[in-house]
PDBQT receptor file of N, H, CA, C and O in Angstrom, charges set to zero:
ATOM      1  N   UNK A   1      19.961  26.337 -11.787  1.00  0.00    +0.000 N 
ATOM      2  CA  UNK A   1      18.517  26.303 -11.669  1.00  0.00    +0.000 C 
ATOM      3  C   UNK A   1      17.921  25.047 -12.306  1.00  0.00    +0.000 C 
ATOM      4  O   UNK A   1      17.021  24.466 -11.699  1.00  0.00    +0.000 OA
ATOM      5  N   UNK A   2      18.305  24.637 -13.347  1.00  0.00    +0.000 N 
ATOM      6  H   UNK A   2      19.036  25.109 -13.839  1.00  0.00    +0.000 HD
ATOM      7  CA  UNK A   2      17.927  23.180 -14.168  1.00  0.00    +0.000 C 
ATOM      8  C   UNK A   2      17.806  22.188 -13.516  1.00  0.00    +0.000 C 
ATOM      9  O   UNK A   2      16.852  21.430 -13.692  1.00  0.00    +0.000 OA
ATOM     10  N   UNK A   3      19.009  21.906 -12.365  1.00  0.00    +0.000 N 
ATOM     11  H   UNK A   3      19.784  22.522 -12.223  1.00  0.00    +0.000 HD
ATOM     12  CA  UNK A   3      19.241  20.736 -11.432  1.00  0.00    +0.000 C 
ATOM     13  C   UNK A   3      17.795  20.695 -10.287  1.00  0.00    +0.000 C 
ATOM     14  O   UNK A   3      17.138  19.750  -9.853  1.00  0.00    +0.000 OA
ATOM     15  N   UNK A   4      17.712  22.011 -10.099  1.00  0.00    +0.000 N 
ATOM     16  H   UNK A   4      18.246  22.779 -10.452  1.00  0.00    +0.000 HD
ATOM     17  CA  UNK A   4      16.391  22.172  -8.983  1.00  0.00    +0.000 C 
ATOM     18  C   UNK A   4      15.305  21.603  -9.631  1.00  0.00    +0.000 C 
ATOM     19  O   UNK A   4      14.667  20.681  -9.125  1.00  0.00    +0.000 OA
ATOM     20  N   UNK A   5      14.968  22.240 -11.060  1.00  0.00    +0.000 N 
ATOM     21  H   UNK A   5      15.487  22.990 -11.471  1.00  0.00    +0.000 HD
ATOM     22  CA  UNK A   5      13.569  22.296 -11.693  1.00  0.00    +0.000 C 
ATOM     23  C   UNK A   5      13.593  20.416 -11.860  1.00  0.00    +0.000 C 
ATOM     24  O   UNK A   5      12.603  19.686 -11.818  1.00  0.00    +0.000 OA
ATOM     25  N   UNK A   6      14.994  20.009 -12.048  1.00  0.00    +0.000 N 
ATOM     26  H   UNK A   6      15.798  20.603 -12.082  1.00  0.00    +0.000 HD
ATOM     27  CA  UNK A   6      14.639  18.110 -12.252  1.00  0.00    +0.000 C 
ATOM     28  C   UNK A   6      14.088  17.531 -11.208  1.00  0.00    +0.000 C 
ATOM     29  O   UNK A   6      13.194  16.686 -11.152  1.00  0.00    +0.000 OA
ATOM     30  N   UNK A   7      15.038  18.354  -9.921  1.00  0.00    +0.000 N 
ATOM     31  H   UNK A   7      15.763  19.041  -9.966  1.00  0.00    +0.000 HD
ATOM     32  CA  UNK A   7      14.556  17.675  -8.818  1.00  0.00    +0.000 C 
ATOM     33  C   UNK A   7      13.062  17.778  -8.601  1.00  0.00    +0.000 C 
ATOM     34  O   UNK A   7      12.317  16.834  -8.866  1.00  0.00    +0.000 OA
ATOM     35  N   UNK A   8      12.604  19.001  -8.089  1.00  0.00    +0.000 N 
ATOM     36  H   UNK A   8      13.209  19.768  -7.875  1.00  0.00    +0.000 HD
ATOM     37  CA  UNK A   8      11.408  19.342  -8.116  1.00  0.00    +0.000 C 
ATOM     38  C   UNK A   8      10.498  18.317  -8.856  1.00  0.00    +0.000 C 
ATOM     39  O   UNK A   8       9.623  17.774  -8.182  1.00  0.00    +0.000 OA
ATOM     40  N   UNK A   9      10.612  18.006 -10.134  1.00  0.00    +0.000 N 
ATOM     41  H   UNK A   9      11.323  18.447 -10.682  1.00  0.00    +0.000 HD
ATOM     42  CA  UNK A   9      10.029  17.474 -11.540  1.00  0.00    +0.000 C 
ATOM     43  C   UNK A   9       9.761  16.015 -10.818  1.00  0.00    +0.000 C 
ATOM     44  O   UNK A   9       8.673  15.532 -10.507  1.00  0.00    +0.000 OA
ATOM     45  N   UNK A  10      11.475  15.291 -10.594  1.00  0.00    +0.000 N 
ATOM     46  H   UNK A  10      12.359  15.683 -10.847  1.00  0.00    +0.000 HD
ATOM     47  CA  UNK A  10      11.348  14.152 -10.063  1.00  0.00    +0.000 C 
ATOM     48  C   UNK A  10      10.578  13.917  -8.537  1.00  0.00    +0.000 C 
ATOM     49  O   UNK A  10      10.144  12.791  -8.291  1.00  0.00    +0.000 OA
ATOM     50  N   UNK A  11      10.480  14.624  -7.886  1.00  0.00    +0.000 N 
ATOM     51  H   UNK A  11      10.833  15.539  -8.086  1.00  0.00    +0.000 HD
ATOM     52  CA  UNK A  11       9.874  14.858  -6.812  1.00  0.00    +0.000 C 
ATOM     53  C   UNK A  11       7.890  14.722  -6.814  1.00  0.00    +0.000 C 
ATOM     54  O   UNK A  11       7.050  14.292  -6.024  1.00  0.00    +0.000 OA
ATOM     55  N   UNK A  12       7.873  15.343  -8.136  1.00  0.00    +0.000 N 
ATOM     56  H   UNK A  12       8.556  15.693  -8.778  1.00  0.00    +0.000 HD
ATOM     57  CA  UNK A  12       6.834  15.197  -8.428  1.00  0.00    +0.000 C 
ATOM     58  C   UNK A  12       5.932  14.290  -9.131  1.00  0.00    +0.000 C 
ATOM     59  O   UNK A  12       4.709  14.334  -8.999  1.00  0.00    +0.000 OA
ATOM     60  N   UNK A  13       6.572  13.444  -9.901  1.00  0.00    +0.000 N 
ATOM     61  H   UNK A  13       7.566  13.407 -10.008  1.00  0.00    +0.000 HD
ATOM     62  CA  UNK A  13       6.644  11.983 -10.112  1.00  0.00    +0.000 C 
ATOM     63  C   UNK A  13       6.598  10.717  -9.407  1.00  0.00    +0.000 C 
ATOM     64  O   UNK A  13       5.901   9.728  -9.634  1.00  0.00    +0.000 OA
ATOM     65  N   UNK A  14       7.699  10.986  -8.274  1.00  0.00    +0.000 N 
ATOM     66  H   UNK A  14       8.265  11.789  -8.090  1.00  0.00    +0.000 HD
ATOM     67  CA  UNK A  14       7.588  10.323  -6.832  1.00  0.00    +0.000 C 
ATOM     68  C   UNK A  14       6.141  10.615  -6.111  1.00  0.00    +0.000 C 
ATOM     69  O   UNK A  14       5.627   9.626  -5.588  1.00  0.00    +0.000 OA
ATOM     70  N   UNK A  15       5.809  11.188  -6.069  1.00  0.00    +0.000 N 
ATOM     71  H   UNK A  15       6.227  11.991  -6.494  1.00  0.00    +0.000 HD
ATOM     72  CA  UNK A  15       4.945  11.778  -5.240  1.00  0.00    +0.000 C 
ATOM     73  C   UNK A  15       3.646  11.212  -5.893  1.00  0.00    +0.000 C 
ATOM     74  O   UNK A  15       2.799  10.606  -5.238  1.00  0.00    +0.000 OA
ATOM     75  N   UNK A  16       3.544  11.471  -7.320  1.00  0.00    +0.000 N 
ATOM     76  H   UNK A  16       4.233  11.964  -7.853  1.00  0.00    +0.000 HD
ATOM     77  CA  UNK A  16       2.254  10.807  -7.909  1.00  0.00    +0.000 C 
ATOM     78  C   UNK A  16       2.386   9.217  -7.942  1.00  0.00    +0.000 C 
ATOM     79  O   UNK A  16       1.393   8.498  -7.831  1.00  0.00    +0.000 OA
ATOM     80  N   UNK A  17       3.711   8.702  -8.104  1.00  0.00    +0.000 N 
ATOM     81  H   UNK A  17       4.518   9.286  -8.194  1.00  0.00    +0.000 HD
ATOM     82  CA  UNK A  17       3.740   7.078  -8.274  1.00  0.00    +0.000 C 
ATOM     83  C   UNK A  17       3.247   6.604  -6.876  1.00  0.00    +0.000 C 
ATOM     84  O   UNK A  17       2.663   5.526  -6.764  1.00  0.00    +0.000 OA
ATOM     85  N   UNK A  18       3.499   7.464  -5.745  1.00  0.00    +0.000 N 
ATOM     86  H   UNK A  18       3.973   8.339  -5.836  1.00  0.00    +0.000 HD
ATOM     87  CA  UNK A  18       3.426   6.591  -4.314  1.00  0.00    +0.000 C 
ATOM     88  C   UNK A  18       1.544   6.987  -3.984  1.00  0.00    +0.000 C 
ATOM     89  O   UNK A  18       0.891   6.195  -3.306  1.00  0.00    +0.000 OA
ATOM     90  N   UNK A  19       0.928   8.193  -4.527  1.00  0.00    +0.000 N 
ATOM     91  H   UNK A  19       1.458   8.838  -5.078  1.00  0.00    +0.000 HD
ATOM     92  CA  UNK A  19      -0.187   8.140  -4.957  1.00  0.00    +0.000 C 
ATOM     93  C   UNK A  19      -0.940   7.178  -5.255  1.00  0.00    +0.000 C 
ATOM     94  O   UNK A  19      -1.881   6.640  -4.671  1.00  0.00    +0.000 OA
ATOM     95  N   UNK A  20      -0.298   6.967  -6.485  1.00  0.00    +0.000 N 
ATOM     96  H   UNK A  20       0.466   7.405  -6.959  1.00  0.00    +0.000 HD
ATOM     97  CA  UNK A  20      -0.938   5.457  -7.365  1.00  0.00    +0.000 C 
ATOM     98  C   UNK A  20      -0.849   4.370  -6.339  1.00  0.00    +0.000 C 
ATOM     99  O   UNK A  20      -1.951   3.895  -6.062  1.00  0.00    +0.000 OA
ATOM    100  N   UNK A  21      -0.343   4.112  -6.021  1.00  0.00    +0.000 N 
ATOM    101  H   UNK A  21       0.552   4.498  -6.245  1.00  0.00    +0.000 HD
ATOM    102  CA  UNK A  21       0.748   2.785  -5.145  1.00  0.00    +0.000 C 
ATOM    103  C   UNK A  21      -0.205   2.443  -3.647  1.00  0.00    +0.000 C 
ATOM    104  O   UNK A  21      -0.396   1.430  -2.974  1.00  0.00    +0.000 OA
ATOM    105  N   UNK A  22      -0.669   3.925  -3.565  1.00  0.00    +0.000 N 
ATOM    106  H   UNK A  22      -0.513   4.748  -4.112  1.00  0.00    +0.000 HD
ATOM    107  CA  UNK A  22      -1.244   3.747  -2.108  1.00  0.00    +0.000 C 
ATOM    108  C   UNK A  22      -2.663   3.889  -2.725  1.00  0.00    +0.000 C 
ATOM    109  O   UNK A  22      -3.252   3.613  -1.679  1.00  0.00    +0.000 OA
ATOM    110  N   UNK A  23      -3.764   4.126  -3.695  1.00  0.00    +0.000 N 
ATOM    111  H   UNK A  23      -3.286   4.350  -4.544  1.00  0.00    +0.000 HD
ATOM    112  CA  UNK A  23      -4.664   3.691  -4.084  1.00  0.00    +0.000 C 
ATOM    113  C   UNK A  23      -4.990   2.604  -4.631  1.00  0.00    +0.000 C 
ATOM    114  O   UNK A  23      -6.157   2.236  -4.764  1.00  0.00    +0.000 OA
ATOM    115  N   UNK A  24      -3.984   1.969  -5.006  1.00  0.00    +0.000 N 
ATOM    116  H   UNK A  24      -3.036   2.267  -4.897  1.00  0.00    +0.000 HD
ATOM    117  CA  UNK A  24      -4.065   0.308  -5.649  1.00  0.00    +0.000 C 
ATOM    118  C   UNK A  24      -4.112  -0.459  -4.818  1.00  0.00    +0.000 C 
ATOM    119  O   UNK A  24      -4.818  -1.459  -4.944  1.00  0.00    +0.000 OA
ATOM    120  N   UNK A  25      -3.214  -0.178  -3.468  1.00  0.00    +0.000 N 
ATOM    121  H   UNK A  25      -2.641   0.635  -3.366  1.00  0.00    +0.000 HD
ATOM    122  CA  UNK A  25      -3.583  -0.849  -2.126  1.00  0.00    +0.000 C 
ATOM    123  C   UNK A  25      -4.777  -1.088  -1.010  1.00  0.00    +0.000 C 
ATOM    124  O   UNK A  25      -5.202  -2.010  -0.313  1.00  0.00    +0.000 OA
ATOM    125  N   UNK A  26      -5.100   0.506  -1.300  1.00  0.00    +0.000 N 
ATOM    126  H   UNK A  26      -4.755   1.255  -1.866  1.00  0.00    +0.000 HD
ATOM    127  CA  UNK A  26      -6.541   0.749  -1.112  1.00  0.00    +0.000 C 
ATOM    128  C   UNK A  26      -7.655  -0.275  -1.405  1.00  0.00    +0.000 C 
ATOM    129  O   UNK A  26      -8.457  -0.896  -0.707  1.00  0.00    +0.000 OA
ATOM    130  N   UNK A  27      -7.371  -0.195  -2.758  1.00  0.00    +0.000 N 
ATOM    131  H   UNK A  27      -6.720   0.310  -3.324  1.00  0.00    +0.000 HD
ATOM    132  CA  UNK A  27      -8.621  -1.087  -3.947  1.00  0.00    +0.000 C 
ATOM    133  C   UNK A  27      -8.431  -2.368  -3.311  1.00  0.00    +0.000 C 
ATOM    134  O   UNK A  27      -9.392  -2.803  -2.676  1.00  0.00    +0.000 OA
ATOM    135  N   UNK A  28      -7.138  -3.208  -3.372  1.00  0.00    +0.000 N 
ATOM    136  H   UNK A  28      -6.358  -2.854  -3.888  1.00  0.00    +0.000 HD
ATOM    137  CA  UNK A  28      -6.702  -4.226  -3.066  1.00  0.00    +0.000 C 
ATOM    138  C   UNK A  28      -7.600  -4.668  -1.516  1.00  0.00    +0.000 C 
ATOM    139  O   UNK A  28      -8.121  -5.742  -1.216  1.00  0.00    +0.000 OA
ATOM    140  N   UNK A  29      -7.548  -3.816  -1.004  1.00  0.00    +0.000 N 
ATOM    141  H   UNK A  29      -7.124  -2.944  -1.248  1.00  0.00    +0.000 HD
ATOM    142  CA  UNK A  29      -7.607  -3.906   0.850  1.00  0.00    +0.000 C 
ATOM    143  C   UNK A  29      -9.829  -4.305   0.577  1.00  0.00    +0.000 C 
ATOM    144  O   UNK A  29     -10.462  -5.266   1.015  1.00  0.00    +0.000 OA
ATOM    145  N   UNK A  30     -10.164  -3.532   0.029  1.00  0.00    +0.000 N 
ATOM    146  H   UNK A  30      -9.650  -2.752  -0.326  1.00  0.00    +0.000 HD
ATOM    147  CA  UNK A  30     -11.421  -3.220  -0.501  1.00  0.00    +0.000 C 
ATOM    148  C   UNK A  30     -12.041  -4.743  -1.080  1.00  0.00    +0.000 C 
ATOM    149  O   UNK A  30     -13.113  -5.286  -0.813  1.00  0.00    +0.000 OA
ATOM    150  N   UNK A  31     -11.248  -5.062  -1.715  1.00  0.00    +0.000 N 
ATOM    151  H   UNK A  31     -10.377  -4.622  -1.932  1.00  0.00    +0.000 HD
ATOM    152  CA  UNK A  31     -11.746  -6.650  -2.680  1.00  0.00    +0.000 C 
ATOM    153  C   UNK A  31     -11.150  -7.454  -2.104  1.00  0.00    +0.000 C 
ATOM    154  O   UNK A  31     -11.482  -8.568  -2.509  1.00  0.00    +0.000 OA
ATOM    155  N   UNK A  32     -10.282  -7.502  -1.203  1.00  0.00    +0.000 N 
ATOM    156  H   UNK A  32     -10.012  -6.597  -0.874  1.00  0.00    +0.000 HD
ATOM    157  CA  UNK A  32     -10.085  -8.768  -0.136  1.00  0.00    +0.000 C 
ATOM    158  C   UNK A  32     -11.149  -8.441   1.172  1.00  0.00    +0.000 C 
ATOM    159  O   UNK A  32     -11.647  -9.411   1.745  1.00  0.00    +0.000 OA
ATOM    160  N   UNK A  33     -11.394  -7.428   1.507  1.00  0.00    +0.000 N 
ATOM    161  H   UNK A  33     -10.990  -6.641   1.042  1.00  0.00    +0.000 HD
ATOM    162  CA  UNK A  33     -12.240  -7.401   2.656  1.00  0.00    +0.000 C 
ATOM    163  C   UNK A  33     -14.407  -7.900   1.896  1.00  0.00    +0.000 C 
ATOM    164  O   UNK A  33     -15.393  -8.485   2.345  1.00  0.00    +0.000 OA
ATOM    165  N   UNK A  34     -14.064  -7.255   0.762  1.00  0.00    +0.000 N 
ATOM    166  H   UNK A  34     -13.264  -6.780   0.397  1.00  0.00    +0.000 HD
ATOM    167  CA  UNK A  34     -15.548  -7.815  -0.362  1.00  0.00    +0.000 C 
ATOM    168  C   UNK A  34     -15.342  -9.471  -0.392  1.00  0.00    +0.000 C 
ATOM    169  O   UNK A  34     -16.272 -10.209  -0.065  1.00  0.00    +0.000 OA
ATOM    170  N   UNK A  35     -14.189  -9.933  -0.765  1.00  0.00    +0.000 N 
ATOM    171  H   UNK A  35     -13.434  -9.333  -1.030  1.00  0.00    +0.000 HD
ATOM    172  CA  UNK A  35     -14.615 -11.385  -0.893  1.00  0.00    +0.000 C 
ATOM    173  C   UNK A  35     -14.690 -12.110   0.602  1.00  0.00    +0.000 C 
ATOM    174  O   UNK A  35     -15.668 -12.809   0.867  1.00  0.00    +0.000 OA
ATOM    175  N   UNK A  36     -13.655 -11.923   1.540  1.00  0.00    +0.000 N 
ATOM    176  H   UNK A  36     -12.860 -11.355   1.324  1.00  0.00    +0.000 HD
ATOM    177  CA  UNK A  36     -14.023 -12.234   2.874  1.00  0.00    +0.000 C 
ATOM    178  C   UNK A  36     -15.837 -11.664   3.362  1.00  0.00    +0.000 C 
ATOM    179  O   UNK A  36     -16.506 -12.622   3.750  1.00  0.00    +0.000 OA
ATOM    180  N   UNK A  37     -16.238 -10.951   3.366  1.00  0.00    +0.000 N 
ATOM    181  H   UNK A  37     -15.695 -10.173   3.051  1.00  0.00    +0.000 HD
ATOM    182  CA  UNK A  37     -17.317 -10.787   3.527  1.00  0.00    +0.000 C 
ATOM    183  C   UNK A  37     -18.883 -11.912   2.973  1.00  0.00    +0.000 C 
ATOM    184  O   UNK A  37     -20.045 -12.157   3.299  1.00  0.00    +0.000 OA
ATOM    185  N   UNK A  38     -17.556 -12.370   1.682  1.00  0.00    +0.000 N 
ATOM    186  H   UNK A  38     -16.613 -12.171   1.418  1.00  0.00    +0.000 HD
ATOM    187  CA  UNK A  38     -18.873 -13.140   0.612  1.00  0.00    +0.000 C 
ATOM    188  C   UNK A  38     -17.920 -14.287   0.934  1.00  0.00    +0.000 C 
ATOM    189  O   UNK A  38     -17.579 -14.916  -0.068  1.00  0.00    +0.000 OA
ATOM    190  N   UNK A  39     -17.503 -14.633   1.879  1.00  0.00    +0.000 N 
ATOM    191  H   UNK A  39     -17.781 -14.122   2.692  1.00  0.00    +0.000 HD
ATOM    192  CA  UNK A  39     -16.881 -16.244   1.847  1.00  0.00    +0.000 C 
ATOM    193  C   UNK A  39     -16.168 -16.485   1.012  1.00  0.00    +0.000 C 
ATOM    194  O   UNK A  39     -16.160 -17.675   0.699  1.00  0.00    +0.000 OA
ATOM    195  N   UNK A  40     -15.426 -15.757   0.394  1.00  0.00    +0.000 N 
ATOM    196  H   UNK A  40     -15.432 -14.789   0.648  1.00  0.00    +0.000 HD
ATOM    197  CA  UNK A  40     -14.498 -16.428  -0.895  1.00  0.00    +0.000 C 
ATOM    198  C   UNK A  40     -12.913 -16.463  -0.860  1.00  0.00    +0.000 C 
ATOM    199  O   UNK A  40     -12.104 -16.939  -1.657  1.00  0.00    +0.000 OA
ATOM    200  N   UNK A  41     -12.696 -15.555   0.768  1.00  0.00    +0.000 N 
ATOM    201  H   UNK A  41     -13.353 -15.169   1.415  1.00  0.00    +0.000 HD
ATOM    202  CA  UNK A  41     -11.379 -15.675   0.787  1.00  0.00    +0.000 C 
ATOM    203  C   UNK A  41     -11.004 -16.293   2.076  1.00  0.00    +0.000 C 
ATOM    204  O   UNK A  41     -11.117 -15.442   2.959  1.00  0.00    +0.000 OA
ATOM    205  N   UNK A  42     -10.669 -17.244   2.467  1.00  0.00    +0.000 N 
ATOM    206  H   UNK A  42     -10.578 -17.935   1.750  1.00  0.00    +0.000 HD
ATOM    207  CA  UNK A  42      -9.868 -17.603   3.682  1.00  0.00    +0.000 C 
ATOM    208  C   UNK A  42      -8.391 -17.750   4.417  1.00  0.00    +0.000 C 
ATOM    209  O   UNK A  42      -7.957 -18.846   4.773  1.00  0.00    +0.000 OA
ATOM    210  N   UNK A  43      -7.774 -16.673   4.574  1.00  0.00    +0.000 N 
ATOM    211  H   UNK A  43      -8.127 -15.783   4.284  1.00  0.00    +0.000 HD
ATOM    212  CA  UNK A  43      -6.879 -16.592   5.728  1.00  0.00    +0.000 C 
ATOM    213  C   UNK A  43      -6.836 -16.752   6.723  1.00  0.00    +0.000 C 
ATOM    214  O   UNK A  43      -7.566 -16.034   7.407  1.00  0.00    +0.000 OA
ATOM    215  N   UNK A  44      -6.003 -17.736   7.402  1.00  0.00    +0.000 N 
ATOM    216  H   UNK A  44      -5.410 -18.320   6.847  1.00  0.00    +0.000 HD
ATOM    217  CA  UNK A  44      -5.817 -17.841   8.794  1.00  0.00    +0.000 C 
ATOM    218  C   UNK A  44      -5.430 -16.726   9.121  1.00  0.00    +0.000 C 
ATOM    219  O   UNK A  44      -4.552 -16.009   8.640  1.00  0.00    +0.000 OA
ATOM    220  N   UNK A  45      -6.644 -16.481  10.623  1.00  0.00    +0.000 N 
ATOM    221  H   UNK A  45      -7.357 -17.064  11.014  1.00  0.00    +0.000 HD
ATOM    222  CA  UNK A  45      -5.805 -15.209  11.462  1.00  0.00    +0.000 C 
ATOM    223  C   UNK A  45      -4.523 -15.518  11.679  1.00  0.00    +0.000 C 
ATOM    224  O   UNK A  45      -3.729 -14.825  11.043  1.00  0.00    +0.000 OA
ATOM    225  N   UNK A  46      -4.058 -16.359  12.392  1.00  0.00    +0.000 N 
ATOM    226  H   UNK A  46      -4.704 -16.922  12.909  1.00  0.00    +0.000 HD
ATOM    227  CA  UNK A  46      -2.424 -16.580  12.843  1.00  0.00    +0.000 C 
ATOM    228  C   UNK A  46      -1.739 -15.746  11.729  1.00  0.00    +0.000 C 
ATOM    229  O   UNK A  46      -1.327 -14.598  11.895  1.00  0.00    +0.000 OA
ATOM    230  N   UNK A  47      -1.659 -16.510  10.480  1.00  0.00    +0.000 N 
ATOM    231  H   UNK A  47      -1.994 -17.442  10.345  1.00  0.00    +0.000 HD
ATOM    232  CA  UNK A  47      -1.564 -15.484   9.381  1.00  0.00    +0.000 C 
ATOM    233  C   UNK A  47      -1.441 -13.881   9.438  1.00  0.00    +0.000 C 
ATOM    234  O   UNK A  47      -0.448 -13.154   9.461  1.00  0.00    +0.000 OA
ATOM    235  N   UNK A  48      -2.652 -13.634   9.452  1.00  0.00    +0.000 N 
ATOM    236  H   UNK A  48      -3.458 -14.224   9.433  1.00  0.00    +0.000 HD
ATOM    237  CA  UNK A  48      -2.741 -12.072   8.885  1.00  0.00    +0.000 C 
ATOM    238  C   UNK A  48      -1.967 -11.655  10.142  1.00  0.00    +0.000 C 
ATOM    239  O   UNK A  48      -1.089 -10.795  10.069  1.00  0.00    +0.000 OA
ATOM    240  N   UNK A  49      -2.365 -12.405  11.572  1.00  0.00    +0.000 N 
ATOM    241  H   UNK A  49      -3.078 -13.104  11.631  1.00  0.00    +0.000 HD
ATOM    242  CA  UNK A  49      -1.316 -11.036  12.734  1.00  0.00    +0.000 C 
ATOM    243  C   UNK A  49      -0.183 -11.074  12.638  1.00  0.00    +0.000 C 
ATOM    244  O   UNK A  49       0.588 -10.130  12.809  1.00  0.00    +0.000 OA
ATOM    245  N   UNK A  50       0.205 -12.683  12.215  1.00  0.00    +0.000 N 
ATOM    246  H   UNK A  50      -0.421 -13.450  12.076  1.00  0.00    +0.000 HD
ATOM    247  CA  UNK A  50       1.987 -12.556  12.115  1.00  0.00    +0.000 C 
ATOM    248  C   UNK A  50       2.453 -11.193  11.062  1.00  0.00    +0.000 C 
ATOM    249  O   UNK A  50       3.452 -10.490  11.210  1.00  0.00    +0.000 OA
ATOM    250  N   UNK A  51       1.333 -11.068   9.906  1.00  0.00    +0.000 N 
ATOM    251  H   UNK A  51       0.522 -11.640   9.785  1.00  0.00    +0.000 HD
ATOM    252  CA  UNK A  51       2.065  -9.903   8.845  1.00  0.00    +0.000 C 
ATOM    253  C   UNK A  51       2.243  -8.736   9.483  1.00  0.00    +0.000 C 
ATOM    254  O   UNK A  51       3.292  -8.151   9.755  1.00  0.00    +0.000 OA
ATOM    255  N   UNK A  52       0.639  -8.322   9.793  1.00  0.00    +0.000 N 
ATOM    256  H   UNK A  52      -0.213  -8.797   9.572  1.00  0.00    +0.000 HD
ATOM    257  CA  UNK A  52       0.593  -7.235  10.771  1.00  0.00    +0.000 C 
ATOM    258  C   UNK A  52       1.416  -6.894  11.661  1.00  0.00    +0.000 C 
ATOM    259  O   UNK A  52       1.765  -5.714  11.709  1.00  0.00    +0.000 OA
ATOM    260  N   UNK A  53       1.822  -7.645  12.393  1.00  0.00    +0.000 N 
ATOM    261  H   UNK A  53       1.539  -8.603  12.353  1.00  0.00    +0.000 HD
ATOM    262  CA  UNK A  53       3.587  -7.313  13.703  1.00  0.00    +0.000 C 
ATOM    263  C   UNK A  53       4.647  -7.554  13.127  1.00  0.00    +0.000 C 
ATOM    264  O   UNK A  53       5.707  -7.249  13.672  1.00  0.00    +0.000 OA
ATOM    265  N   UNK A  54       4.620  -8.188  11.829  1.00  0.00    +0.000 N 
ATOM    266  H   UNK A  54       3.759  -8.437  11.385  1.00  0.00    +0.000 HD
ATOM    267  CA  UNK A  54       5.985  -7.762  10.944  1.00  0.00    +0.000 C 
ATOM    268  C   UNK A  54       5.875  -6.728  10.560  1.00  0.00    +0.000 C 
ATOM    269  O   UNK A  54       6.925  -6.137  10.813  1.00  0.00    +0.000 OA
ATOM    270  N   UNK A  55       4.815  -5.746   9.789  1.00  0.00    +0.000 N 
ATOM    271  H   UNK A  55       3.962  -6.226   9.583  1.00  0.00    +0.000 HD
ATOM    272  CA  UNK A  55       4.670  -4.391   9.251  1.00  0.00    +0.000 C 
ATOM    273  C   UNK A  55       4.338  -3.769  10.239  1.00  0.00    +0.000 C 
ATOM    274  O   UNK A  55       3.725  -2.774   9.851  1.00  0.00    +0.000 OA
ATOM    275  N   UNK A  56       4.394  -3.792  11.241  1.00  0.00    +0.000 N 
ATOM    276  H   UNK A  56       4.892  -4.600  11.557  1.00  0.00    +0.000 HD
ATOM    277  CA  UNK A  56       4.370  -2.514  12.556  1.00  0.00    +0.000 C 
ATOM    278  C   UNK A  56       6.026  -2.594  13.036  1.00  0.00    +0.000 C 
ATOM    279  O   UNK A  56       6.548  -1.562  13.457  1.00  0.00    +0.000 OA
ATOM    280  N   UNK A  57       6.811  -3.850  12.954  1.00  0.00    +0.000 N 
ATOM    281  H   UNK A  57       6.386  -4.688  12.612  1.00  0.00    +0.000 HD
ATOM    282  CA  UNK A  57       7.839  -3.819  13.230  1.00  0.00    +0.000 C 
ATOM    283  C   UNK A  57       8.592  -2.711  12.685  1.00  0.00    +0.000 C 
ATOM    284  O   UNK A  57       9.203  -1.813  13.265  1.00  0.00    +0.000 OA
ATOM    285  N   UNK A  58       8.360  -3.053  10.933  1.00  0.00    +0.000 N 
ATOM    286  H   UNK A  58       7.864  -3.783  10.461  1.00  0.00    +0.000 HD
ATOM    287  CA  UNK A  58       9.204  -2.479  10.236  1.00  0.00    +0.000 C 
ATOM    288  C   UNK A  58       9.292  -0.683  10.126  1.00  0.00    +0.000 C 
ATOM    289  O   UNK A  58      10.241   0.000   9.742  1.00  0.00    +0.000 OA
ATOM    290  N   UNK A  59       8.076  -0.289  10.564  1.00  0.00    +0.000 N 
ATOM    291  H   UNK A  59       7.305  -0.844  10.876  1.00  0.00    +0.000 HD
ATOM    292  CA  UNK A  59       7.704   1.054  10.493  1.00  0.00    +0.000 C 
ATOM    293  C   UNK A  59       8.825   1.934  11.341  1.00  0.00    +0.000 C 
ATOM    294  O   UNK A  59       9.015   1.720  12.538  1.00  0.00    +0.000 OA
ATOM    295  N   UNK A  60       9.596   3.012  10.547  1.00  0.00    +0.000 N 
ATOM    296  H   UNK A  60       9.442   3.185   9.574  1.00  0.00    +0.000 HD
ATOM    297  CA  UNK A  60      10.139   3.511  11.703  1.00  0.00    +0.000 C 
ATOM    298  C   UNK A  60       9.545   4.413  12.731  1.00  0.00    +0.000 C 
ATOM    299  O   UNK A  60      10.207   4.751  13.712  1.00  0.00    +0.000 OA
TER     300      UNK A  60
């Protein structure tokens, strides 16, 4: 039963870190789209789509 309750435990740890992980990205996504809005950030599109069809690639 110990081995379960770790897993479980660790499971639940996982679960809050990828939480965190995907709200920091959030924020992130939030203050790059705030400074683009206020002129302060410039990326080439070519740029951002090449990332974008690399991270749709990778998705299984």
């Amino acid at each position: 039963m110990r081995n379960e309750e770790d897993l479980n435990e660790a499971i639940e740890r996982l679960k809050d870190f990828l939480d965190q992980e995907k709200e920091m990205r959030q924020e992130r996504i939030e203050e790059i789209k705030r400074l683009i809005a206020e002129g302060k950030y410039d990326v080439p599109v070519e740029e951002l789509v090449e990332k974008i069809l690399k991270k749709l690639k990778e998705r299984p």
